[in-house]
Short mmCIF file of C-alpha atoms and ligand atoms in Angstrom, two decimals:
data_model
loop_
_atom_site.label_atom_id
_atom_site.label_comp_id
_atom_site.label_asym_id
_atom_site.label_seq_id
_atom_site.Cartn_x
_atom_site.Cartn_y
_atom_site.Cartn_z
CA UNK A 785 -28.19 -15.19 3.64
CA UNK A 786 -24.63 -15.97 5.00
CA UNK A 787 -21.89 -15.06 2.10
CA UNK A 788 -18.62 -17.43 3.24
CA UNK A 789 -16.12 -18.88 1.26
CA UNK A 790 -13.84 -21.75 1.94
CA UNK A 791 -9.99 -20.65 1.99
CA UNK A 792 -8.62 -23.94 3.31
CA UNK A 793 -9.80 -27.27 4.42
CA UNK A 794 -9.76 -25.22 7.91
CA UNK A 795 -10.59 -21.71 7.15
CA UNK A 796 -13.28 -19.41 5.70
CA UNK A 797 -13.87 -15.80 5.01
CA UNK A 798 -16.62 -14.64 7.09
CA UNK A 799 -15.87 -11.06 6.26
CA UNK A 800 -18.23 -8.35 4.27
CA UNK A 801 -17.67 -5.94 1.60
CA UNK A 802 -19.13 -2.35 1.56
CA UNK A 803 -19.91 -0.59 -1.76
CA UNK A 804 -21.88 2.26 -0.49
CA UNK A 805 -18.71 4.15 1.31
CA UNK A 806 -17.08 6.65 -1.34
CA UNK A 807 -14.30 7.80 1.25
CA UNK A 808 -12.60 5.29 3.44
CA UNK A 809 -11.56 7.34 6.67
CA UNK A 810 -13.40 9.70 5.11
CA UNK A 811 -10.40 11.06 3.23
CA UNK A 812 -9.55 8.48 0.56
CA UNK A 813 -11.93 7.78 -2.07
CA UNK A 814 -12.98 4.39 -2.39
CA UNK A 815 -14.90 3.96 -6.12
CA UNK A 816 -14.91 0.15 -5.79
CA UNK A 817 -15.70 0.04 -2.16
CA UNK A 818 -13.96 -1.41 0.41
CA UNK A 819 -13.47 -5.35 2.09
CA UNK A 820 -13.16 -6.22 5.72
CA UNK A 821 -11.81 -9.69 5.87
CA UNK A 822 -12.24 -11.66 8.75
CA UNK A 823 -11.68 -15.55 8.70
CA UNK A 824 -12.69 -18.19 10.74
CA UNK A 825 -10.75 -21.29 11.92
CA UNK A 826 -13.19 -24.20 13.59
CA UNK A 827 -10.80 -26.36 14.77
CA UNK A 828 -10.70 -28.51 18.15
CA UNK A 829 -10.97 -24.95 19.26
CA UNK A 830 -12.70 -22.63 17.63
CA UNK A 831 -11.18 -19.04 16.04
CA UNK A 832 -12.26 -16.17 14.67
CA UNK A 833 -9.52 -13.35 13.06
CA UNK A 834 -10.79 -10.40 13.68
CA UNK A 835 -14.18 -8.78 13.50
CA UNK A 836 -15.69 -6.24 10.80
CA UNK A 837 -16.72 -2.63 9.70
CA UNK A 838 -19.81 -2.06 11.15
CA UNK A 839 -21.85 -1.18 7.75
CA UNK A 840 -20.94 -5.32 7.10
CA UNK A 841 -22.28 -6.55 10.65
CA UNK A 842 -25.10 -8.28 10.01
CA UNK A 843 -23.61 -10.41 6.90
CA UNK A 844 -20.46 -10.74 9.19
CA UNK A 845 -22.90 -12.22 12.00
CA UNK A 846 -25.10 -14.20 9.87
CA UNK A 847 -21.27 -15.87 8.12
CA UNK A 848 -19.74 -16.81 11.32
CA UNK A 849 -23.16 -18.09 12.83
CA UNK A 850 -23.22 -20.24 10.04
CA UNK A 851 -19.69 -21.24 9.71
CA UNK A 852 -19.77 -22.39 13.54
CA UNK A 853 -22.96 -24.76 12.76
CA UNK A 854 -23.94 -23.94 16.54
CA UNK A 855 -20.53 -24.44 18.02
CA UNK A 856 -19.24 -21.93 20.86
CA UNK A 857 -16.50 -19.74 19.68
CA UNK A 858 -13.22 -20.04 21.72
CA UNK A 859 -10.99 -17.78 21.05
CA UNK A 860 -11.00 -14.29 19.03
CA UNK A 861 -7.92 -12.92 17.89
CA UNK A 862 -7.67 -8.99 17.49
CA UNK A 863 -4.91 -7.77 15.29
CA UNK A 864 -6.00 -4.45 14.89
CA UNK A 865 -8.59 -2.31 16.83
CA UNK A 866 -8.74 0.63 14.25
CA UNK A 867 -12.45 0.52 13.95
CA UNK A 868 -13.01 -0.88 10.68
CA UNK A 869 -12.41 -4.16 12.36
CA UNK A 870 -13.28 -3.60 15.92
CA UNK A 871 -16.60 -2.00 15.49
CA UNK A 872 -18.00 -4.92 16.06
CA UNK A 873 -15.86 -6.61 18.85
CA UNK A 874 -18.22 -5.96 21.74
CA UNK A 875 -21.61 -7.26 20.21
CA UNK A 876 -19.24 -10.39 18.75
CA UNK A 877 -18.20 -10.58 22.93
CA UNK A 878 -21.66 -10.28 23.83
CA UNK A 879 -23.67 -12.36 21.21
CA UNK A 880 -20.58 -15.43 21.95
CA UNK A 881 -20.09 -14.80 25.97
CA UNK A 882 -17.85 -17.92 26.11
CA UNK A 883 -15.73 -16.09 23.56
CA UNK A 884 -11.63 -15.13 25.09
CA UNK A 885 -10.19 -12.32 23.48
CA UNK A 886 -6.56 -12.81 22.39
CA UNK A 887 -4.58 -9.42 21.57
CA UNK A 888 -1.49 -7.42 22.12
CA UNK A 889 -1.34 -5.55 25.97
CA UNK A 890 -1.89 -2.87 24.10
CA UNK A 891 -4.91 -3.62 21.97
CA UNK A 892 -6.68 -4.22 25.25
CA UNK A 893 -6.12 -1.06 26.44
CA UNK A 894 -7.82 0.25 23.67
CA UNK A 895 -10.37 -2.11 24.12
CA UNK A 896 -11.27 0.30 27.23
CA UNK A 897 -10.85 3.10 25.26
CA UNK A 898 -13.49 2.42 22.57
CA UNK A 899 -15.94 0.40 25.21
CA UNK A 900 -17.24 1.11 28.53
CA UNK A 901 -17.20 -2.92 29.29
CA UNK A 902 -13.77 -4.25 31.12
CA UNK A 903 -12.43 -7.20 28.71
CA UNK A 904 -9.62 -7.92 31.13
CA UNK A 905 -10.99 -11.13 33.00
CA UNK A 906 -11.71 -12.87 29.42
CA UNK A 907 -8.51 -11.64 27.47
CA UNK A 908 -5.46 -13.70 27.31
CA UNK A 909 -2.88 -11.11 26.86
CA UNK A 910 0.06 -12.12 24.11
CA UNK A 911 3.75 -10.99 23.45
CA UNK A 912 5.79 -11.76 20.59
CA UNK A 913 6.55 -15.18 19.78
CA UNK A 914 4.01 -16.98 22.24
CA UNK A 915 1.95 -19.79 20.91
CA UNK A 916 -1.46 -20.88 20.88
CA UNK A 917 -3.20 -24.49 20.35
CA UNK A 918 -6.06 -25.15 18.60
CA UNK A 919 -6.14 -28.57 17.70
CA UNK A 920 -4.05 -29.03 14.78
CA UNK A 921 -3.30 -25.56 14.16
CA UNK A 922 -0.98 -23.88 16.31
CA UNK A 923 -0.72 -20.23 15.97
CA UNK A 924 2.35 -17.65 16.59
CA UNK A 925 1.80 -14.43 17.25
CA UNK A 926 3.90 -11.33 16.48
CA UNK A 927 4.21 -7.94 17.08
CA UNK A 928 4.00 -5.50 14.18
CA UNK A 929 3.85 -2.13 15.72
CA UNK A 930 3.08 0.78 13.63
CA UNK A 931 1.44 -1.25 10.54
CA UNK A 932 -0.44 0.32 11.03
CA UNK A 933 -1.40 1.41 14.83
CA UNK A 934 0.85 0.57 17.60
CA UNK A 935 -1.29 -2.34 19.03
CA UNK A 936 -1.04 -4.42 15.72
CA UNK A 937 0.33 -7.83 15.70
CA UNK A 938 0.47 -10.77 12.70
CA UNK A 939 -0.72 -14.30 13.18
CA UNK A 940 1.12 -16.89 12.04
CA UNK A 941 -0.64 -20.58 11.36
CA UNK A 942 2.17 -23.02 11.40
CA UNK A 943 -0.27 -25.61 9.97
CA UNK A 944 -1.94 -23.72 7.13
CA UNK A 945 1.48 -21.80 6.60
CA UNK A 946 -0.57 -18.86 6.15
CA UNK A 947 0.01 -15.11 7.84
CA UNK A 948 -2.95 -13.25 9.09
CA UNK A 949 -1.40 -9.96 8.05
CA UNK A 950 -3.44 -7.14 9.51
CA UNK A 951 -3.45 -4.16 7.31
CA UNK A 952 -0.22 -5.47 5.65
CA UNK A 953 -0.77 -6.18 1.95
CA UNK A 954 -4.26 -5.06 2.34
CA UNK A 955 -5.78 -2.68 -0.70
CA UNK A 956 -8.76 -0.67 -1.50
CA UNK A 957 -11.69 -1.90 -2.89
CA UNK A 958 -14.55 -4.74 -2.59
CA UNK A 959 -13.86 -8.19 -3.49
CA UNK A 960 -16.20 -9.54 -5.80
CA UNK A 961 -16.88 -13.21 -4.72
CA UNK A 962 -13.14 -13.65 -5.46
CA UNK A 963 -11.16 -14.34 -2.13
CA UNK A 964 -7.64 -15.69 -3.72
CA UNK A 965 -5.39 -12.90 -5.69
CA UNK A 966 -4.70 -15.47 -8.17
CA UNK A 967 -8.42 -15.98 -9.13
CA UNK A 968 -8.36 -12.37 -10.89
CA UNK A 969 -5.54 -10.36 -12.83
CA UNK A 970 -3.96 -8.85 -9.73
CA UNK A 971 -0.69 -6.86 -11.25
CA UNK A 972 -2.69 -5.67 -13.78
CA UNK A 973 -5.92 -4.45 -12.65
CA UNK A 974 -5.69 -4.18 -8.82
CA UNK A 975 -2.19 -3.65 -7.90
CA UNK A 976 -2.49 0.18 -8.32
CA UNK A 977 -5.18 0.03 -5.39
CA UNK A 978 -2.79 -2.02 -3.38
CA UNK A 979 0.26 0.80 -4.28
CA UNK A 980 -2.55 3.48 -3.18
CA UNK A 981 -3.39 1.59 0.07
CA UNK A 982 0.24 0.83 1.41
CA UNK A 983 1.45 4.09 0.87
CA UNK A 984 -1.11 6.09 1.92
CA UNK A 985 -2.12 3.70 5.28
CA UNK A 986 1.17 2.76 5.94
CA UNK A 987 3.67 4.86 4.06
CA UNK A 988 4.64 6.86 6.94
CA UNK A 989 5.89 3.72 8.76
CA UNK A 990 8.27 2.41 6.54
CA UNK A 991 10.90 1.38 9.21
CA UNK A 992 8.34 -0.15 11.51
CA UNK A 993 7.06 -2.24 8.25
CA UNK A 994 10.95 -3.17 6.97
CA UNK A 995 10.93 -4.90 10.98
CA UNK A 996 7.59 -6.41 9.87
CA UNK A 997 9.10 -8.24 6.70
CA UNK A 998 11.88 -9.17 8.08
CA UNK A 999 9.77 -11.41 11.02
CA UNK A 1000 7.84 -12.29 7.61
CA UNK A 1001 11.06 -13.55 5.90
CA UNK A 1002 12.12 -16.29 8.74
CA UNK A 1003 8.54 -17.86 7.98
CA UNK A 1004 7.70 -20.79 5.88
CA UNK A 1005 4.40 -18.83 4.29
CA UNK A 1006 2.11 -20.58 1.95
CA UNK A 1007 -0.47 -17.91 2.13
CA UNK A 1008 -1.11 -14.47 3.16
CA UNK A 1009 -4.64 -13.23 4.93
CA UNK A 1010 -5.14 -9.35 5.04
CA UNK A 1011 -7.51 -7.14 6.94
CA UNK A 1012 -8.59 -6.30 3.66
CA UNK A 1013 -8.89 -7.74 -0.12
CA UNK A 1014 -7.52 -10.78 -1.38
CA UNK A 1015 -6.12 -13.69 -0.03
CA UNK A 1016 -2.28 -14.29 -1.66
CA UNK A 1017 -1.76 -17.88 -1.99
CA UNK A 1018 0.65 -17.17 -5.45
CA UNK A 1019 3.39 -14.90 -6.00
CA UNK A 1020 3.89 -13.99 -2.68
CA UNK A 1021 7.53 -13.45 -3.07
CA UNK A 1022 6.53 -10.74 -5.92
CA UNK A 1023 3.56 -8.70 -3.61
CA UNK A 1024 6.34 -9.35 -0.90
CA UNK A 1025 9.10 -7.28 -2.90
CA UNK A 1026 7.09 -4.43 -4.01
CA UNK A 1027 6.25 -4.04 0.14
CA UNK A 1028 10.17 -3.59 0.13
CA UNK A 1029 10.22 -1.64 -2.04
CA UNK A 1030 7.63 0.91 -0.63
CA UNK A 1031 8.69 0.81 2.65
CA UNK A 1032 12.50 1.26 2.26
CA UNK A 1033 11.34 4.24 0.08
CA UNK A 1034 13.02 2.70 -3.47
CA UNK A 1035 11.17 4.19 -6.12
CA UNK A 1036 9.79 0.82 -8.44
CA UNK A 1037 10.12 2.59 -11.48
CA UNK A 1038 12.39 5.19 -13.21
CA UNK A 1039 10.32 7.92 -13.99
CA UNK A 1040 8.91 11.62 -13.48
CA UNK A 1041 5.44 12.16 -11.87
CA UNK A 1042 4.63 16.09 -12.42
CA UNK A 1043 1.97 17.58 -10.28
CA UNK A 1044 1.06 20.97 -10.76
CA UNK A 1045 -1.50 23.38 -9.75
CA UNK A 1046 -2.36 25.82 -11.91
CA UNK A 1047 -5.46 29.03 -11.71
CA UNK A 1048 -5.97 29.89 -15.53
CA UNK A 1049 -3.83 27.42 -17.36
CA UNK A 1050 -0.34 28.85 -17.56
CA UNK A 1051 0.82 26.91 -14.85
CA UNK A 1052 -0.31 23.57 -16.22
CA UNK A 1053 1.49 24.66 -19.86
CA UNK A 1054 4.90 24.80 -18.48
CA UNK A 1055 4.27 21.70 -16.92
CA UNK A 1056 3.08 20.21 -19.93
CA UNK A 1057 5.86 21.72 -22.17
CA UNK A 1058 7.93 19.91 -19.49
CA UNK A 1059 6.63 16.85 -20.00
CA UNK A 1060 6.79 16.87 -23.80
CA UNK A 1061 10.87 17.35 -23.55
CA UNK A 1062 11.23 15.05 -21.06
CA UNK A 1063 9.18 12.38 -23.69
CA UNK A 1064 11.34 13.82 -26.72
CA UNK A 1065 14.64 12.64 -24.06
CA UNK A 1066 12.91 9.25 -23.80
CA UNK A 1067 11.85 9.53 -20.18
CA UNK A 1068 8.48 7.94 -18.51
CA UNK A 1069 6.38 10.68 -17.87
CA UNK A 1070 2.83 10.78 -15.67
CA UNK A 1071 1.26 14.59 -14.91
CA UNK A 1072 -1.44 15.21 -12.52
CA UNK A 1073 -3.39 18.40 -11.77
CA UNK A 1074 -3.86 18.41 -8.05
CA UNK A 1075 -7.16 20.47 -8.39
CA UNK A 1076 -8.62 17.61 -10.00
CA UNK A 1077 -7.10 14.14 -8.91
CA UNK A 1078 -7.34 13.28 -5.42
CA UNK A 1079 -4.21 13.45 -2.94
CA UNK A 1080 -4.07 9.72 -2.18
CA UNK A 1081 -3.07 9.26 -6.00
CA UNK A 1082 -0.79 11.29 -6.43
CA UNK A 1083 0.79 10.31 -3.29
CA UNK A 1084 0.74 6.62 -4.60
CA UNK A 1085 2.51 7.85 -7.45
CA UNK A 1086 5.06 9.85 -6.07
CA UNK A 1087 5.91 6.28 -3.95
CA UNK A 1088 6.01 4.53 -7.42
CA UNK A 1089 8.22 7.01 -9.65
CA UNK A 1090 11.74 8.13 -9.21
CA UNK A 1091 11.94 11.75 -10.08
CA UNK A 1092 8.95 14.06 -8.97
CA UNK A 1093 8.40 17.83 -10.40
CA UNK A 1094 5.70 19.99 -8.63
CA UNK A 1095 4.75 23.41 -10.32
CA UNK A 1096 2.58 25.86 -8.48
CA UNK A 1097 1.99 29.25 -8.60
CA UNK A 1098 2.39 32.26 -6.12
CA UNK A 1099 -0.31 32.74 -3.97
CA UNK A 1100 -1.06 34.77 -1.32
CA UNK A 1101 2.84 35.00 -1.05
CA UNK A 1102 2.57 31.08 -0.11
CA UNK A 1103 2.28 28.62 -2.51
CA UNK A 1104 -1.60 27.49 -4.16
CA UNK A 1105 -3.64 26.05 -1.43
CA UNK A 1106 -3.77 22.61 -3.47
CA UNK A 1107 -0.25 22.15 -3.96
CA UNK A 1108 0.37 23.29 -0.65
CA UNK A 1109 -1.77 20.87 1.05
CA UNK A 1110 -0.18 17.82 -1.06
CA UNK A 1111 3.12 18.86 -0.52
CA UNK A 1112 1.89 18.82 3.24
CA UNK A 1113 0.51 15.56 2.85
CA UNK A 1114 3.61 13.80 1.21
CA UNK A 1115 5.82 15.21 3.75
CA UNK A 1116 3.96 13.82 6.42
CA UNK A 1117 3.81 10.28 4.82
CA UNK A 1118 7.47 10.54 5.33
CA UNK A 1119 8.52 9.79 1.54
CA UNK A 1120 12.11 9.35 1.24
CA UNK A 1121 14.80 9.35 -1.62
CA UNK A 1122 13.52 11.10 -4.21
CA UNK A 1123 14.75 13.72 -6.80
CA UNK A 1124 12.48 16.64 -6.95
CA UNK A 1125 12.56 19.68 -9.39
CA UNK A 1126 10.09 23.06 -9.55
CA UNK A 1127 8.37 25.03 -11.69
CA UNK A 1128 7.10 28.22 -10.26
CA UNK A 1129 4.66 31.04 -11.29
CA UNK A 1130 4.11 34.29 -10.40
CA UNK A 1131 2.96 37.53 -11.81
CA UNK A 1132 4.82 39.79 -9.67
CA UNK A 1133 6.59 38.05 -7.09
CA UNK A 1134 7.10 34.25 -7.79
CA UNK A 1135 8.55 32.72 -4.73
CA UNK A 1136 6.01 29.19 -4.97
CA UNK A 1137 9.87 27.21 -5.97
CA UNK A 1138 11.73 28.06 -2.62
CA UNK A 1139 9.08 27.58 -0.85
CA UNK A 1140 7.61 24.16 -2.22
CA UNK A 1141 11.05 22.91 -1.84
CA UNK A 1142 11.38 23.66 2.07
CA UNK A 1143 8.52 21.84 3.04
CA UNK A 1144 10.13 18.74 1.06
CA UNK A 1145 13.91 19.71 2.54
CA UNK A 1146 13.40 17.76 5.87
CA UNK A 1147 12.65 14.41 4.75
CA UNK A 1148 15.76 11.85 4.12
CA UNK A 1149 17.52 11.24 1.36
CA UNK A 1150 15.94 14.27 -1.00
CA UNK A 1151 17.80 15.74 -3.88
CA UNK A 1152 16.93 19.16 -5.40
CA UNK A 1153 17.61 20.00 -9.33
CA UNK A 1154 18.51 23.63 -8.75
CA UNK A 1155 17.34 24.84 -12.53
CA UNK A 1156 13.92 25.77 -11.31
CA UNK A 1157 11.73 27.37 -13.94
CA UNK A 1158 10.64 30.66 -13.07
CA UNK A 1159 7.26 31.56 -15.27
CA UNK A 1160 5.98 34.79 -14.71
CA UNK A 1161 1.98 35.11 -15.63
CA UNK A 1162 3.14 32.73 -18.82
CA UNK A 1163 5.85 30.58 -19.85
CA UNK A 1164 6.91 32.50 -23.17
CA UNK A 1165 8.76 30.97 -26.40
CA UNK A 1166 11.94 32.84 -25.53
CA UNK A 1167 12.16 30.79 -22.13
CA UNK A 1168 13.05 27.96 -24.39
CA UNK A 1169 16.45 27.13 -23.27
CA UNK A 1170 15.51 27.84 -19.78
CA UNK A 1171 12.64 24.53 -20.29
CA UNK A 1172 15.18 22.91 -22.17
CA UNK A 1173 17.95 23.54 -18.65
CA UNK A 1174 15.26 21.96 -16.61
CA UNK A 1175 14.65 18.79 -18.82
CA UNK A 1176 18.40 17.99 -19.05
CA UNK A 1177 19.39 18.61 -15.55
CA UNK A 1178 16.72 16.05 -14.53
CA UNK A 1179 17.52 14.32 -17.53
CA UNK A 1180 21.22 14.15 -16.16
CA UNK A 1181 19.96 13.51 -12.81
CA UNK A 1182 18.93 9.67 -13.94
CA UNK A 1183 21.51 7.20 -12.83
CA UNK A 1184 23.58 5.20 -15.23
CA UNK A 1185 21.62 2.15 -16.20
CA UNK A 1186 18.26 4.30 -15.85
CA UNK A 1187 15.62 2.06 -17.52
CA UNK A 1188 13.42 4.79 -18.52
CA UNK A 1189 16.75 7.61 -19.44
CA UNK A 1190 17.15 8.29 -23.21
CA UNK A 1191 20.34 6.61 -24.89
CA UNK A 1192 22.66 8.98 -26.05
CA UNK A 1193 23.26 9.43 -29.50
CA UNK A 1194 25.38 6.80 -30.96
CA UNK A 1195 24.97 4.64 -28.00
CA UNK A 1196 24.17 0.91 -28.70
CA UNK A 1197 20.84 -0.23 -29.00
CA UNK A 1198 19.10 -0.69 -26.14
CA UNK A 1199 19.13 -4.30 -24.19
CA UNK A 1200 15.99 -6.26 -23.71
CA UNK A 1201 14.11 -6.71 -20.36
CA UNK A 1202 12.90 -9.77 -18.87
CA UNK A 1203 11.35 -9.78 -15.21
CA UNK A 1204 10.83 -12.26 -13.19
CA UNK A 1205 6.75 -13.04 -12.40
CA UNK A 1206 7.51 -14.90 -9.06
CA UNK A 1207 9.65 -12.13 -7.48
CA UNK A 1208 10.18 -8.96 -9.78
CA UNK A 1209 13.72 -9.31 -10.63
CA UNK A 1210 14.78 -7.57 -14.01
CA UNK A 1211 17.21 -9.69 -16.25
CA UNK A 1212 18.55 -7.27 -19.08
CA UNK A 1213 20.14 -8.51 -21.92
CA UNK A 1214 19.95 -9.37 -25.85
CA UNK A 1215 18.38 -12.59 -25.16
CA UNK A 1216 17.14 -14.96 -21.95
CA UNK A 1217 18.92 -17.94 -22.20
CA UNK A 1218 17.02 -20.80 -21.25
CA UNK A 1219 18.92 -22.36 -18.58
CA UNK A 1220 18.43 -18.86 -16.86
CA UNK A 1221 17.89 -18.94 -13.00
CA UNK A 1222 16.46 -16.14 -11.35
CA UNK A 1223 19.70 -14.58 -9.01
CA UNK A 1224 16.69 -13.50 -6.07
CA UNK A 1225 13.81 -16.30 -6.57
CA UNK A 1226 15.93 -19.48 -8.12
CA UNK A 1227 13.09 -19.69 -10.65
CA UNK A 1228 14.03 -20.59 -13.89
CA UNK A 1229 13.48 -19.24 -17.42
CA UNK A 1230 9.60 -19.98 -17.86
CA UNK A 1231 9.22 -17.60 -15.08
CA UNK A 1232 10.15 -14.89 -16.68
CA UNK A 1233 7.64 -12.39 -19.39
CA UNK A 1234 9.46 -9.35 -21.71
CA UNK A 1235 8.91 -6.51 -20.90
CA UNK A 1236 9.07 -3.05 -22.82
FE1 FEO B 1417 -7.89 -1.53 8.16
FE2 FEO B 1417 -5.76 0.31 10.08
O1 FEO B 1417 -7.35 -0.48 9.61
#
């Protein structure tokens, strides 16, 4: 039985949804499975976004035979050939032989990569900014190299005003009959997947996806159309400023993330004595043991929080495998602008600190709290002021007007906080007066929810 849904007058999702894969790329776990979106457009001409994940063909096939009603397919538009939506290109070619491929030069090269078949004589080969008619849509197309692979381009539907976004504003996770963001709570319970999905797809490529949104920002867009979960047809201008926010590497929250690794415990105590005098200072606090909580989480997290403290022992005169491998990790997603602070262990020779710190030295923008705490075997009660050094010096380390920073005593109370639900924008003050317009958005008052 076909499963399609009607996004416009125009346009259906023909995609699938897999809830048997536990690791997507075989690396980040996927508990609530994982969409391919593809969407069809049967206009004068006929067009098809993109195919699917093979483990979703024969729904896929079964959708876009239906959605078609026996019409040829024209034209199929490749965005992406990362597998997940190209595993399925050739039998789509083969099943519709009328069928052109439209892509990037470079996606057809990889066409003859991944197949044997040439695609050459029934591709029509794009470049940014050329145009396509289909009847009453007429579709734009432009590059977006790097978000993710270097063939990727957007689609942009002049009619609809929607973007097909390839892997941009994507997240993990099946959809569940719901297609539009705004048909289920997305800030609250799915925009941690979509944090966990940019940053640990596309993190690395922050400049290439800055380029991206600023194409994105010239366009009149009604709706956006990922690779994968929902469609945005609401609040774009909010999912929009958290990408910014990601890819320009500005942390969205004021905050500490600690990670540690720890063998028998001691480890994880100073880390969790940490925490507690960072709480008693009136600072956000989130603590993860990297034996335990997969990579891609913390990772997310370390995107989302300002301040980041990683405390590892000594280990094989390296630092523990675990926190060694996430540090690796981060590093290579290229996070930026962070301050970072270290607790190391060691029962004999702790050198875990220096050496966690210069595999974070090389990225940009980095700033070190030099009071590392040095615990050897087990943080002891006389170390006191030395935990105490630590939580003030990243205490200090919070800029003025830190959301999350404890007042000082005396200081005046603290001002209320009133964000903006179209864009994000934080209004602080003792009240929101009602003829309030939102500085980024224009929005007015209604638009905006307390927060604490
Ligand atoms: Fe969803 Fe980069 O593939």
């Amino acid at each position: 039985m076909y499963c399609t849904r009607k996004i416009t007058d125009d346009l259906y999702w023909v995609g699938g949804n897999d809830r048997k894969l536990s690791m997507f790329e075989g690396v980040y776990s996927i508990p609530a499975g994982m969409s391919y979106n593809s969407y069809l457009l049967p206009d004068e001409k006929t067009v098809l976004f993109d195919t699917v994940d093979k483990s979703v063909s024969r729904v896929f096939f079964e959708n876009v035979a239906h959605v078609l009603g026996g019409r040829k397919l024209d034209y199929l538009v490749v965005h992406h050939m990362e597998p997940d939506h190209s595993a399925t290109l050739r039998e789509l070619l083969a099943r519709y032989p009328e069928t052109k491929l439209v892509c990037s030069r470079m996606a057809l090269g990889m066409t003859a990569q991944f197949f044997d078949e040439d695609l050459l004589a029934r591709t029509i080969v794009v470049n940014e900014g050329d145009k396509l008619s289909c009847g009453k849509h007429e579709l734009r197309f432009l590059m977006a190299p790097m978000v993710h692979w270097p063939e990727v381009m957007v689609t942009y539907d002049s009619y609809d005003k929607a973007l097909f976004s390839a892997d941009a504003f994507g997240i993990f996770g099946a959809i569940n009959g719901a297609i539009f963001a705004d048909e289920v709570d997305f800030y609250g319970d799915y925009i941690g997947e979509a944090r966990r999905y940019y940053c640990n797809i596309v993190g690395k490529y922050g400049a290439q996806t800055q380029a991206l949104l600023k194409k994105v920002a010239a366009l009149d867009i009604a709706m956006i159309c990922p690779l994968h979960g929902f469609v945005h047809r609401k609040e774009l201008s909010r999912y929009i400023g958290l990408y910014d926010k990601w890819s320009s590497y500005t942390p969205e929250e004021e905050g500490v993330m600690i990670a540690y690794a720890s063998i028998y415990g001691n480890t994880e105590n100073a880390a969790e004595a940490l925490s507690i005098r960072l709480r008693e200072k009136g600072i956000k606090t989130c603590m993860f043991d990297v034996h335990v909580t997969p990579a891609s989480e913390i990772i997310a997290a370390a995107f989302r929080y300002s301040h980041l403290v990683f405390a590892a022992p000594t280990y094989n005169a390296g630092i523990f495998v675990t926190m060694e491998h996430l540090l690796t990790d981060l590093a290579r997603h290229n996070l930026q602008n962070r301050t970072v602070a270290f607790i190391e262990n060691g029962s004999w020779a702790p050198q875990s600190g220096r050496l966690m710190r210069a595999v974070l030295e090389p990225l940009k923008e980095m700033k070190f709290i030099d009071a590392t705490l040095t615990v050897k075997s087990a943080l002891k009660a006389s170390q006191s002021t030395e935990l105490d050094t630590l939580a003030s010096a990243i205490a200090d380390s919070f800029g003025a007007g830190a959301g999350s920073k404890a007042a000082p005593k005396n200081a005046a109370p603290a001002k209320r906080r009133f964000r903006c639900k179209i864009c994000g924008y934080i209004y602080e003050g003792d009240f929101l007066p009602p003829d309030f317009k939102c500085p980024v958005c224009g929005r007015g008052a209604e638009e905006f929810e307390e927060i604490v």
